[in-house]
Short mmCIF file of N, CA and C and ligand atoms in Angstrom, two decimals:
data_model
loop_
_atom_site.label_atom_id
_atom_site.label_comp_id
_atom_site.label_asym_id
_atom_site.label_seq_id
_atom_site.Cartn_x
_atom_site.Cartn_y
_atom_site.Cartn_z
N UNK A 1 37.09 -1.52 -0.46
CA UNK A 1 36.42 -1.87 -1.72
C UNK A 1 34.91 -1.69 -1.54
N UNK A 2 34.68 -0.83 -2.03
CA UNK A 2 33.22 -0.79 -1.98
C UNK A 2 32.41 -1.33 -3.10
N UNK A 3 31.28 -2.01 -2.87
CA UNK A 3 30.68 -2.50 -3.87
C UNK A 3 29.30 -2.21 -3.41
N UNK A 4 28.78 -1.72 -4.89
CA UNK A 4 27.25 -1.16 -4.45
C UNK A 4 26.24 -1.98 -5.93
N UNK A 5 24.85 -2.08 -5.53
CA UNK A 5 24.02 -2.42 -6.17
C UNK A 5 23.25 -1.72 -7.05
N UNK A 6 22.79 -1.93 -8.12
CA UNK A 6 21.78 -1.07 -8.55
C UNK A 6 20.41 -1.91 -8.86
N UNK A 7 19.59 -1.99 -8.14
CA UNK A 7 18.61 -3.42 -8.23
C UNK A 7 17.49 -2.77 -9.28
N UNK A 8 16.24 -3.46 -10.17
CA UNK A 8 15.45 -2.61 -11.05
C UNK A 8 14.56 -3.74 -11.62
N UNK A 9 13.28 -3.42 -12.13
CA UNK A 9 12.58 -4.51 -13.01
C UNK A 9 13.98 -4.06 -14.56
N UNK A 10 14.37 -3.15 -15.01
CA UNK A 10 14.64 -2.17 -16.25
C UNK A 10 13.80 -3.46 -17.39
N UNK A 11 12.31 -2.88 -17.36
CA UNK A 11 11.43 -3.73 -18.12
C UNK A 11 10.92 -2.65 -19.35
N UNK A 12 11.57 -1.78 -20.48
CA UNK A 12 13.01 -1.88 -20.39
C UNK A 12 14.03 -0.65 -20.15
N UNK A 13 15.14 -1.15 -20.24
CA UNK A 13 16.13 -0.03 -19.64
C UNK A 13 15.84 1.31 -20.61
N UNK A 14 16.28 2.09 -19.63
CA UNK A 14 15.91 3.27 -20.09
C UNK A 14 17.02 4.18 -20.12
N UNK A 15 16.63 5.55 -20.45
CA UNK A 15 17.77 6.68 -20.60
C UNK A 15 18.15 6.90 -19.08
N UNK A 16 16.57 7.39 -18.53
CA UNK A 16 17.22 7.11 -17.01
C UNK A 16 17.81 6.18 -16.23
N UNK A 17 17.43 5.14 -16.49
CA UNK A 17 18.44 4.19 -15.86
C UNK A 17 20.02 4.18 -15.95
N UNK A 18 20.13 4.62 -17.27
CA UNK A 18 21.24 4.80 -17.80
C UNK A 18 22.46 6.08 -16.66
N UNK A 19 21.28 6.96 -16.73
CA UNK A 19 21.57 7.99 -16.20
C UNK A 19 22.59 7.61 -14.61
N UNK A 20 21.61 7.06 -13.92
CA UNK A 20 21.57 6.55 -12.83
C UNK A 20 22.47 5.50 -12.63
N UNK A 21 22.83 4.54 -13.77
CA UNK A 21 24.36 3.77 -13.81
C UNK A 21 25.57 4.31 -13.82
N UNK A 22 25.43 4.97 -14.71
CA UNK A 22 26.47 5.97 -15.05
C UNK A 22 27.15 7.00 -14.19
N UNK A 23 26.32 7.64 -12.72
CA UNK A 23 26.82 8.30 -12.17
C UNK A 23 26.96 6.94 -10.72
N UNK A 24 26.09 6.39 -10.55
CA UNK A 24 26.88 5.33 -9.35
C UNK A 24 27.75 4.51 -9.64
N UNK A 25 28.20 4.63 -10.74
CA UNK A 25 29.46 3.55 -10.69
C UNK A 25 30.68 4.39 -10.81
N UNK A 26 30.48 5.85 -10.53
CA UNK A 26 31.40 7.09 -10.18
C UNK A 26 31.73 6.66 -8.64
N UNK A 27 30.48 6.26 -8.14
CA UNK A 27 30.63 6.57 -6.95
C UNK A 27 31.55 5.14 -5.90
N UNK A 28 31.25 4.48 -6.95
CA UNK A 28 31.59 3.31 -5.56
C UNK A 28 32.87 2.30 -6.55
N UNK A 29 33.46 1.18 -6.02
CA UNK A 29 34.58 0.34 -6.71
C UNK A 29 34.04 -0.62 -7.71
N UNK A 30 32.82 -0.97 -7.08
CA UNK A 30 32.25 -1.92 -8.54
C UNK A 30 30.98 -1.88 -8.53
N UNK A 31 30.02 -2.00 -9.37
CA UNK A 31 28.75 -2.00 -9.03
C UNK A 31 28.05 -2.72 -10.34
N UNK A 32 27.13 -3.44 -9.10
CA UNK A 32 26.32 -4.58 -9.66
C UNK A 32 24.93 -4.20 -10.33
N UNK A 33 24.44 -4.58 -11.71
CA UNK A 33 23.26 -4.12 -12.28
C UNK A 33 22.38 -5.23 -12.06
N UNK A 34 21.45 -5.40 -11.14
CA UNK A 34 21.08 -6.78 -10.66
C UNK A 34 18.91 -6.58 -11.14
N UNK A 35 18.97 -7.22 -12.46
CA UNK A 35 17.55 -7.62 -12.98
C UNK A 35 16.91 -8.28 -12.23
N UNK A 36 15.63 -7.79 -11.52
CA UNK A 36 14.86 -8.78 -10.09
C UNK A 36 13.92 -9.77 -11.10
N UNK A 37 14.23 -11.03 -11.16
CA UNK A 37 13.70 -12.33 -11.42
C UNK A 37 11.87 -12.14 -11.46
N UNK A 38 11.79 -12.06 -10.39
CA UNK A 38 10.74 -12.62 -9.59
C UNK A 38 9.75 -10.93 -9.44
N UNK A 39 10.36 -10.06 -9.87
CA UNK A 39 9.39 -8.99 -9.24
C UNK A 39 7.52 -8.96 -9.49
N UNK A 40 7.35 -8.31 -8.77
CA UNK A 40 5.64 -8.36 -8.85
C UNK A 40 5.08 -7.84 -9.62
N UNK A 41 5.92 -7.33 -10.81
CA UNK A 41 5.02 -6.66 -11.79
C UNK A 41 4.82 -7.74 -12.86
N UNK A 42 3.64 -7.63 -13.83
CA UNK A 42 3.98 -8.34 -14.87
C UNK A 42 4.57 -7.70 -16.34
N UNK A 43 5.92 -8.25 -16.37
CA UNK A 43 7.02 -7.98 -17.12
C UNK A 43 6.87 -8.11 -18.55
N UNK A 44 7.42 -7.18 -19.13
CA UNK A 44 7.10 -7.21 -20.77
C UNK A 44 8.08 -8.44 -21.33
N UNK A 45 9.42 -8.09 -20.99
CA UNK A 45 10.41 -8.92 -21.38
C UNK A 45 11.15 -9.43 -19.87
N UNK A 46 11.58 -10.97 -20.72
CA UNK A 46 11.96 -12.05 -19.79
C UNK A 46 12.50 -11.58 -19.35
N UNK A 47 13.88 -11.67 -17.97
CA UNK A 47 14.85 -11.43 -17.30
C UNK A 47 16.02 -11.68 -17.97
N UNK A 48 16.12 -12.92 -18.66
CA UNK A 48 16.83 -13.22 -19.85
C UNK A 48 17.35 -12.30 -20.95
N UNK A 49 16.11 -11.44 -21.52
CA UNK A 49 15.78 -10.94 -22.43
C UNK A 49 16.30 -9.07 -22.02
N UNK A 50 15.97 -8.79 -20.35
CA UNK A 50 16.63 -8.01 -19.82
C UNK A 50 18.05 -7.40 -19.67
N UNK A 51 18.15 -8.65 -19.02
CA UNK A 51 20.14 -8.77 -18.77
C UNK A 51 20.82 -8.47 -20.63
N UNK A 52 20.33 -9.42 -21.61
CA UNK A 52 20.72 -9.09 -22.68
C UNK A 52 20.81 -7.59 -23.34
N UNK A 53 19.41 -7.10 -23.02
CA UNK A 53 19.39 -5.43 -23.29
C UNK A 53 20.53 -4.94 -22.62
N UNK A 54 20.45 -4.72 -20.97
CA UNK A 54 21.41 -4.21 -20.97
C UNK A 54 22.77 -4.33 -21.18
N UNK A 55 23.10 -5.36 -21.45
CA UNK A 55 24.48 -6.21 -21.65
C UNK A 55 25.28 -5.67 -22.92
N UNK A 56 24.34 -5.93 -23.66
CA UNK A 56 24.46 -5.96 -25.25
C UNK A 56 24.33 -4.38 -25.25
N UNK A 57 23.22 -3.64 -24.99
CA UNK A 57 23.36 -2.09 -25.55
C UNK A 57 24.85 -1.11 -24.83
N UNK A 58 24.76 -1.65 -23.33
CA UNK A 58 25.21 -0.73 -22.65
C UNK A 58 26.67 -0.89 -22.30
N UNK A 59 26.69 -2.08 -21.37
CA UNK A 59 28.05 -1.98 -20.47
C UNK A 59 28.96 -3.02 -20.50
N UNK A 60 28.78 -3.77 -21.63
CA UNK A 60 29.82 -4.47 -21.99
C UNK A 60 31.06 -4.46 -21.75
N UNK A 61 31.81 -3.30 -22.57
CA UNK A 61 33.03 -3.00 -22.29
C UNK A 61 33.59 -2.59 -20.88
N UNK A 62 32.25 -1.77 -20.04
CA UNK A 62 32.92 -1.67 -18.44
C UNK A 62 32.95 -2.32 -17.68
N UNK A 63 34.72 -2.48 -17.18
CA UNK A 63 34.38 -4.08 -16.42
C UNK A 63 34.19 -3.81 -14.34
N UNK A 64 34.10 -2.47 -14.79
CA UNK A 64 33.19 -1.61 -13.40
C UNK A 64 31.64 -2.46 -12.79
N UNK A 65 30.72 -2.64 -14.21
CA UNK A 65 29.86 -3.03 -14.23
C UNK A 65 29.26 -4.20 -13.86
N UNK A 66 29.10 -5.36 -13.68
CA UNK A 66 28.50 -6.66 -13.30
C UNK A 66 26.79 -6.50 -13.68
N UNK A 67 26.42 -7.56 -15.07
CA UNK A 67 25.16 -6.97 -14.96
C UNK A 67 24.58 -8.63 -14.27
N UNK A 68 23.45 -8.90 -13.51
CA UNK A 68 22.82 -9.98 -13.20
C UNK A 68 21.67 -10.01 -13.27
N UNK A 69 21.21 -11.62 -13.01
CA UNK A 69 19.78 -11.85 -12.48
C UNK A 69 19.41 -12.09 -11.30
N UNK A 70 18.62 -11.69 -10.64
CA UNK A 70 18.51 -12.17 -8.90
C UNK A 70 17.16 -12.57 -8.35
N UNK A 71 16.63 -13.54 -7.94
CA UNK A 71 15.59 -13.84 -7.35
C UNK A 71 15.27 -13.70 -5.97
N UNK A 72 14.78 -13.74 -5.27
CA UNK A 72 14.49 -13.71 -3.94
C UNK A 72 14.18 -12.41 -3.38
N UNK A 73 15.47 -12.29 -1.94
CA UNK A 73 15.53 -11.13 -1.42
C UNK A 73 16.44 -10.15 -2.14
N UNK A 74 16.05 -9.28 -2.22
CA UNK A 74 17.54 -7.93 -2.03
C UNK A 74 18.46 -8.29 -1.56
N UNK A 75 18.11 -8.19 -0.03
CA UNK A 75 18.73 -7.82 1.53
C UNK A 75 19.36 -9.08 1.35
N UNK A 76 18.81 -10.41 0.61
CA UNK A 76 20.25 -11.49 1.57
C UNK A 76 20.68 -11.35 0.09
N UNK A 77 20.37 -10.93 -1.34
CA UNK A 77 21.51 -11.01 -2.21
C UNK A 77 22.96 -10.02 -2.02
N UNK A 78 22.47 -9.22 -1.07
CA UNK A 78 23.56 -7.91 -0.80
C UNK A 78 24.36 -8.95 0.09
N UNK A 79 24.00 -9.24 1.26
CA UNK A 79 24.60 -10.13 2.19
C UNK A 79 25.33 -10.91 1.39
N UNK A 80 25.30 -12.01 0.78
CA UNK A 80 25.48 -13.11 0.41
C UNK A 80 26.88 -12.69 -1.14
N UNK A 81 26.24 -11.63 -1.15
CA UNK A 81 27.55 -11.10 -2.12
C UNK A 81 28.34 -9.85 -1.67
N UNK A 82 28.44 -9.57 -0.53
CA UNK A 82 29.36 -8.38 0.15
C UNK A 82 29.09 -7.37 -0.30
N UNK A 83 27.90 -7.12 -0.60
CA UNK A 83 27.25 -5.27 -1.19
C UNK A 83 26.85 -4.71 0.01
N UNK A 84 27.82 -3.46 -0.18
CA UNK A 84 26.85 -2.95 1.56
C UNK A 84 26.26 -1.59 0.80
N UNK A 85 25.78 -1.25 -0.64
CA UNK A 85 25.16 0.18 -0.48
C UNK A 85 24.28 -0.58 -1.78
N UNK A 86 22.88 -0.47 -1.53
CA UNK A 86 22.34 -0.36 -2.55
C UNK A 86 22.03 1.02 -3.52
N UNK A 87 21.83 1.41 -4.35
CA UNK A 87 21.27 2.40 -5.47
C UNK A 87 20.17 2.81 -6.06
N UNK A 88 19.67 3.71 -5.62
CA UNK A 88 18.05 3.60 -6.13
C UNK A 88 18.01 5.09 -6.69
N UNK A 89 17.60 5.55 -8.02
CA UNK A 89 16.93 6.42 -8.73
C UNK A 89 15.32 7.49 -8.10
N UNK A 90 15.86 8.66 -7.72
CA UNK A 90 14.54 9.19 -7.33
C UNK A 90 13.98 10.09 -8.60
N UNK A 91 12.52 9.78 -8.78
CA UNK A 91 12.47 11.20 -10.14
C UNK A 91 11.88 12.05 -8.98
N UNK A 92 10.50 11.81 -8.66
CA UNK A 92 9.97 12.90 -8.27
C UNK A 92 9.58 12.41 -6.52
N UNK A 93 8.50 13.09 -5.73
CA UNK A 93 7.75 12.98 -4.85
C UNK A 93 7.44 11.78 -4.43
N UNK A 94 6.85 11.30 -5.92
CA UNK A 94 5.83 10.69 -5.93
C UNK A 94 6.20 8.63 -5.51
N UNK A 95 7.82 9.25 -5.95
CA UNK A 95 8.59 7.52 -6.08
C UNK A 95 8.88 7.27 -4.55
N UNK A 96 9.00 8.62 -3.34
CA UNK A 96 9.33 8.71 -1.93
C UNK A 96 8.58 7.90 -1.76
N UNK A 97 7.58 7.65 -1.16
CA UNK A 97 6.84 6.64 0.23
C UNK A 97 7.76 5.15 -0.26
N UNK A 98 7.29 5.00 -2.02
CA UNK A 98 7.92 3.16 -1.65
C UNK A 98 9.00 3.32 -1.70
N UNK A 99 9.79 3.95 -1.88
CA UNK A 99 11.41 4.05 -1.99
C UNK A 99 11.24 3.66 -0.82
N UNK A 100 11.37 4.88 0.21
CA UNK A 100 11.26 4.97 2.00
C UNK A 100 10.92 3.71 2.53
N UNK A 101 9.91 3.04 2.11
CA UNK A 101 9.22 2.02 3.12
C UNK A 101 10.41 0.69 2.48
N UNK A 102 10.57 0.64 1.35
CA UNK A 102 11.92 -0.50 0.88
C UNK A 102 13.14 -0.18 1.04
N UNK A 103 13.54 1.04 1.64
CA UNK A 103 14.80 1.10 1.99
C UNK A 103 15.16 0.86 3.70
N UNK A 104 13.75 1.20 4.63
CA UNK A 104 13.58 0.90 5.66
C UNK A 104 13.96 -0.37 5.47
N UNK A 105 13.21 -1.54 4.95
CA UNK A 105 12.97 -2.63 5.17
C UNK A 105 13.99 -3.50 4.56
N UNK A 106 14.73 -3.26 3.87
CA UNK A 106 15.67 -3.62 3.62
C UNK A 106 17.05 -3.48 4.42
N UNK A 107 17.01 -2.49 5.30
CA UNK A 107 17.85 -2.09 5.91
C UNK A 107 17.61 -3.18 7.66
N UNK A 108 15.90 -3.01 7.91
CA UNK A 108 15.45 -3.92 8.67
C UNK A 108 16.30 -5.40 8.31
N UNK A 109 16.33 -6.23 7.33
CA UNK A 109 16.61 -7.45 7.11
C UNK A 109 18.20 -7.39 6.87
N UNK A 110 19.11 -6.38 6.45
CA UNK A 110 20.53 -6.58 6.60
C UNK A 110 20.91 -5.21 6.79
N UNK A 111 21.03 -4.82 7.99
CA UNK A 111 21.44 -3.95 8.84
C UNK A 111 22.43 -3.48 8.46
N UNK A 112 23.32 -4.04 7.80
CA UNK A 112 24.94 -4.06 7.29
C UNK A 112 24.91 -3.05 5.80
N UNK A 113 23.88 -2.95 5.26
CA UNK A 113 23.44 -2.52 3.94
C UNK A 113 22.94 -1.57 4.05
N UNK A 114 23.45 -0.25 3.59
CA UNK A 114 23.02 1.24 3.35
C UNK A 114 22.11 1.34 1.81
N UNK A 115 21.03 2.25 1.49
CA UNK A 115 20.38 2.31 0.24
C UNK A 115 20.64 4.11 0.19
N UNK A 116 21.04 4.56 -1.04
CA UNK A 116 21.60 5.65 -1.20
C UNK A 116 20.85 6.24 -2.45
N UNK A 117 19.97 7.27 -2.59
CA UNK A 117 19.06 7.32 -3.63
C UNK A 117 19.84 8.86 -4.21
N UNK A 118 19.85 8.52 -5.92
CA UNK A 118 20.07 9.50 -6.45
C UNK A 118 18.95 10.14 -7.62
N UNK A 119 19.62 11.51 -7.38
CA UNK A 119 18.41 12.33 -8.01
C UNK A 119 18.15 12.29 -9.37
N UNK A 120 17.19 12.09 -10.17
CA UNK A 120 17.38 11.72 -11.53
C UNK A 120 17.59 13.12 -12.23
N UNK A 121 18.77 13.19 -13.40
CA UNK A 121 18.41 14.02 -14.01
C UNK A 121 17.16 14.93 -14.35
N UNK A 122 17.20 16.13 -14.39
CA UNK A 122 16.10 17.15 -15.18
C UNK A 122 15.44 16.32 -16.04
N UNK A 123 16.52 15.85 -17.24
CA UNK A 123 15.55 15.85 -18.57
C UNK A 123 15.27 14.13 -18.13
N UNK A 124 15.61 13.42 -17.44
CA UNK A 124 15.27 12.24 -17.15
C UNK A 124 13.89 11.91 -16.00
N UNK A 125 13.68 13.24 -15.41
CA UNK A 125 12.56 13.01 -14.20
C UNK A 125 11.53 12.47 -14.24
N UNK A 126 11.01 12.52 -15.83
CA UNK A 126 9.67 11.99 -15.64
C UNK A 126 9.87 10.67 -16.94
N UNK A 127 10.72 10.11 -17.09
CA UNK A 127 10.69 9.01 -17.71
C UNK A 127 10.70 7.57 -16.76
N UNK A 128 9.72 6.83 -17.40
CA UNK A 128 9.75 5.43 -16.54
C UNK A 128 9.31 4.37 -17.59
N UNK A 129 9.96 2.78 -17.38
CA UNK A 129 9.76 2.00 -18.28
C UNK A 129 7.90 1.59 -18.86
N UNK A 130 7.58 2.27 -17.80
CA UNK A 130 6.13 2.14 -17.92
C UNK A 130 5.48 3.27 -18.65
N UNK A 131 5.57 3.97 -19.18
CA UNK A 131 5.29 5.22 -19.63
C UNK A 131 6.07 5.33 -21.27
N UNK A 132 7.28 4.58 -21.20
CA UNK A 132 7.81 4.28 -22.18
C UNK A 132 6.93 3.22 -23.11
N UNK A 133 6.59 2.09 -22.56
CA UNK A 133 5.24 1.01 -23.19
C UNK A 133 4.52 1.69 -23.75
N UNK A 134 4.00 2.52 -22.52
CA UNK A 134 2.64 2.94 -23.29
C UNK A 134 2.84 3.89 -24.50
N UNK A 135 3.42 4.53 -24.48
CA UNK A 135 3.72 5.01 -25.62
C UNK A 135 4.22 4.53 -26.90
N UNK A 136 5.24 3.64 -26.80
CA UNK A 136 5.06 2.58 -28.01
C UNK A 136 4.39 2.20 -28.48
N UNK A 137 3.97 1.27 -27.44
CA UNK A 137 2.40 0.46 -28.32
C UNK A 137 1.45 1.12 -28.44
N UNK A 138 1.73 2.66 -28.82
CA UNK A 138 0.39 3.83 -29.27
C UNK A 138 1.39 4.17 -30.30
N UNK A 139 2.14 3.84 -30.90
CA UNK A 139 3.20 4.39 -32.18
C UNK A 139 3.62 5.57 -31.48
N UNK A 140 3.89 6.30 -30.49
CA UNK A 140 4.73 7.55 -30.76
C UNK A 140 6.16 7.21 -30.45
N UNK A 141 6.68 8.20 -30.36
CA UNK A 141 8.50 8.20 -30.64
C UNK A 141 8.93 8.85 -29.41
N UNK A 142 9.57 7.31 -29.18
CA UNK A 142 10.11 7.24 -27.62
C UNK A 142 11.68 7.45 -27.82
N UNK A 143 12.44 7.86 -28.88
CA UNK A 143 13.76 7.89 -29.40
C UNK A 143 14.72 8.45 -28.77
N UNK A 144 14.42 9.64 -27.68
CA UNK A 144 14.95 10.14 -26.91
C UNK A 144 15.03 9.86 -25.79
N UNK A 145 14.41 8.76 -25.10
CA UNK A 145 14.16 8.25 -24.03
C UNK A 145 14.81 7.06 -23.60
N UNK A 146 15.35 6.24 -24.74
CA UNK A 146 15.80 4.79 -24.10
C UNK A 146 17.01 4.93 -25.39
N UNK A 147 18.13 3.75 -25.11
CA UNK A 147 19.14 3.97 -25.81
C UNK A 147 19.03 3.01 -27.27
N UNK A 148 19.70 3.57 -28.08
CA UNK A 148 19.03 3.63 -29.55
C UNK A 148 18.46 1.41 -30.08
N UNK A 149 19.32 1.01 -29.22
CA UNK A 149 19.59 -0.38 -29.69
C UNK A 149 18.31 -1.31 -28.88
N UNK A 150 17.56 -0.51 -27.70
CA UNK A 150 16.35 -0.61 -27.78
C UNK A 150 14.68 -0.67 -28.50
N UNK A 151 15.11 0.21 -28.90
CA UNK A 151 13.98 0.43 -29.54
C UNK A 151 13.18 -0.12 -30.70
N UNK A 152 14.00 -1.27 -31.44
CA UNK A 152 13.64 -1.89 -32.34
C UNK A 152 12.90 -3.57 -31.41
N UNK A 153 13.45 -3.72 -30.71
CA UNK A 153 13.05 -4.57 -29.90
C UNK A 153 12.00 -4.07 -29.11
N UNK A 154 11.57 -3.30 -28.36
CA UNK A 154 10.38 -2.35 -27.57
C UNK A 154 9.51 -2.65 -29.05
N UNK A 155 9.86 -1.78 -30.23
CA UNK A 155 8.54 -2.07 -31.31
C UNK A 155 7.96 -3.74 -32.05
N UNK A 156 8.97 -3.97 -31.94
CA UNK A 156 8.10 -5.63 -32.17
C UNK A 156 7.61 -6.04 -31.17
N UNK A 157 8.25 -5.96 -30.20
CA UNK A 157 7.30 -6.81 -29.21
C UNK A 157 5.52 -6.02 -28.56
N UNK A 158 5.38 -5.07 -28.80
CA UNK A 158 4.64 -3.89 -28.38
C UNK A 158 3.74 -4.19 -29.24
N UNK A 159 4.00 -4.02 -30.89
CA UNK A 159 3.46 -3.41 -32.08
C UNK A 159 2.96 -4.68 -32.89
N UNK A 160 3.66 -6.05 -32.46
CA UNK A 160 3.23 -7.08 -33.34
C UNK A 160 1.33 -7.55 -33.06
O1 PNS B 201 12.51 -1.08 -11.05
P1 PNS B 201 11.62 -1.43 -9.90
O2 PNS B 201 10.49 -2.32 -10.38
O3 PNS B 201 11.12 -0.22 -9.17
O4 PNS B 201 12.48 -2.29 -8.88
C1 PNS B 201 11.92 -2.81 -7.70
C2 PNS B 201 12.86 -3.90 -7.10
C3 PNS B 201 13.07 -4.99 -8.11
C4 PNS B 201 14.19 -3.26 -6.76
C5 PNS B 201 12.21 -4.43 -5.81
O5 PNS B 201 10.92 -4.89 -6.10
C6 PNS B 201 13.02 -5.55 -5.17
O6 PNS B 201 14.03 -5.30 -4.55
N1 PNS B 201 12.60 -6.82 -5.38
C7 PNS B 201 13.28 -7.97 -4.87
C8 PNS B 201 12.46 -8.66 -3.78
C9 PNS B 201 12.62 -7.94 -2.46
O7 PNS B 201 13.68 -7.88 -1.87
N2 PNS B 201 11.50 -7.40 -1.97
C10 PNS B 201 11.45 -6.65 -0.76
C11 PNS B 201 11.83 -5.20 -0.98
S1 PNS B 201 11.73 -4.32 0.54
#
């Protein structure tokens, strides 16, 4: 039984992310969509408010899926819940060094835990939840980029 992770701010989820769910949960027996609590960015929408996006837009019906919230470490939430492969999204070059240096280090703290990075789609390479903001809250049309039940939520909160 393999069970793999897909860890993310998805502040908010996106097409690519989507992308990137969609083909690792090809890959492994169950896989966990795990919203980081605590991450160091400052977050548009709650974790709360996260898990709901994706819950509600996306993967409801697959019971492949597990979506969560997680605070702390990675490395002991993998431990502590029998995940031995995490999932990580590459677009370009540019995402290598911190990928590399957090997959090292994660691997440093539970040895037991492989991180397996997949390539983002073409038309997905250069989309990121951050790039998605900014463009909202400048009015343009992000419609193709995040899934449709987003986007009314991205514009109020952005635009009010
Ligand atoms: O979508 P993001 O913001 O690139 O995801 C980064 C995330 C949340 C996966 C990463 O910051 C993380 O794993 N945070 C949990 C805390 C942790 O384990 N930090 C050490 C990573 S080596």
């Amino acid at each position: 039984m393999l069970k793999a992770i897909y860890p993310g701010s998805f502040d908010p989820v996106t097409n690519g992310h989507l992308d990137i769910i969609n083909r690792a949960v090809e890959l492994c027996d169950s896989l966990v969509v795990a919203v980081a609590r605590n991450s160091e960015k400052k977050n548009l929408f709650s974790a709360e408010e996260r898990i709901q996006m994706l819950s509600s837009c996306c993967y409801k019906d697959n019971n492949k899926i597990e979506i969560v919230e997680f605070g702390g470490l990675l490395a002991d939430y993998c431990v502590e819940n029998g995940i031995s492969v995490i999932v990580r999204g590459l677009r370009a070059i540019a995402d290598f060094e911190f990928e590399y240096a957090m997959a090292l280090m994660n691997k440093r703290l539970a040895p037991a835990v492989d991180t397996v990075f997949l390539i983002a789609s073409n038309e997905n390479s250069f989309v990121s939840s951050r790039i998605v903001r900014e463009v909202v809250s400048l009015d343009g049309d992000v419609s193709s980029l995040v899934p449709s039940c987003i986007l009314p939520l991205l514009k109020k909160r952005l635009r009010n």
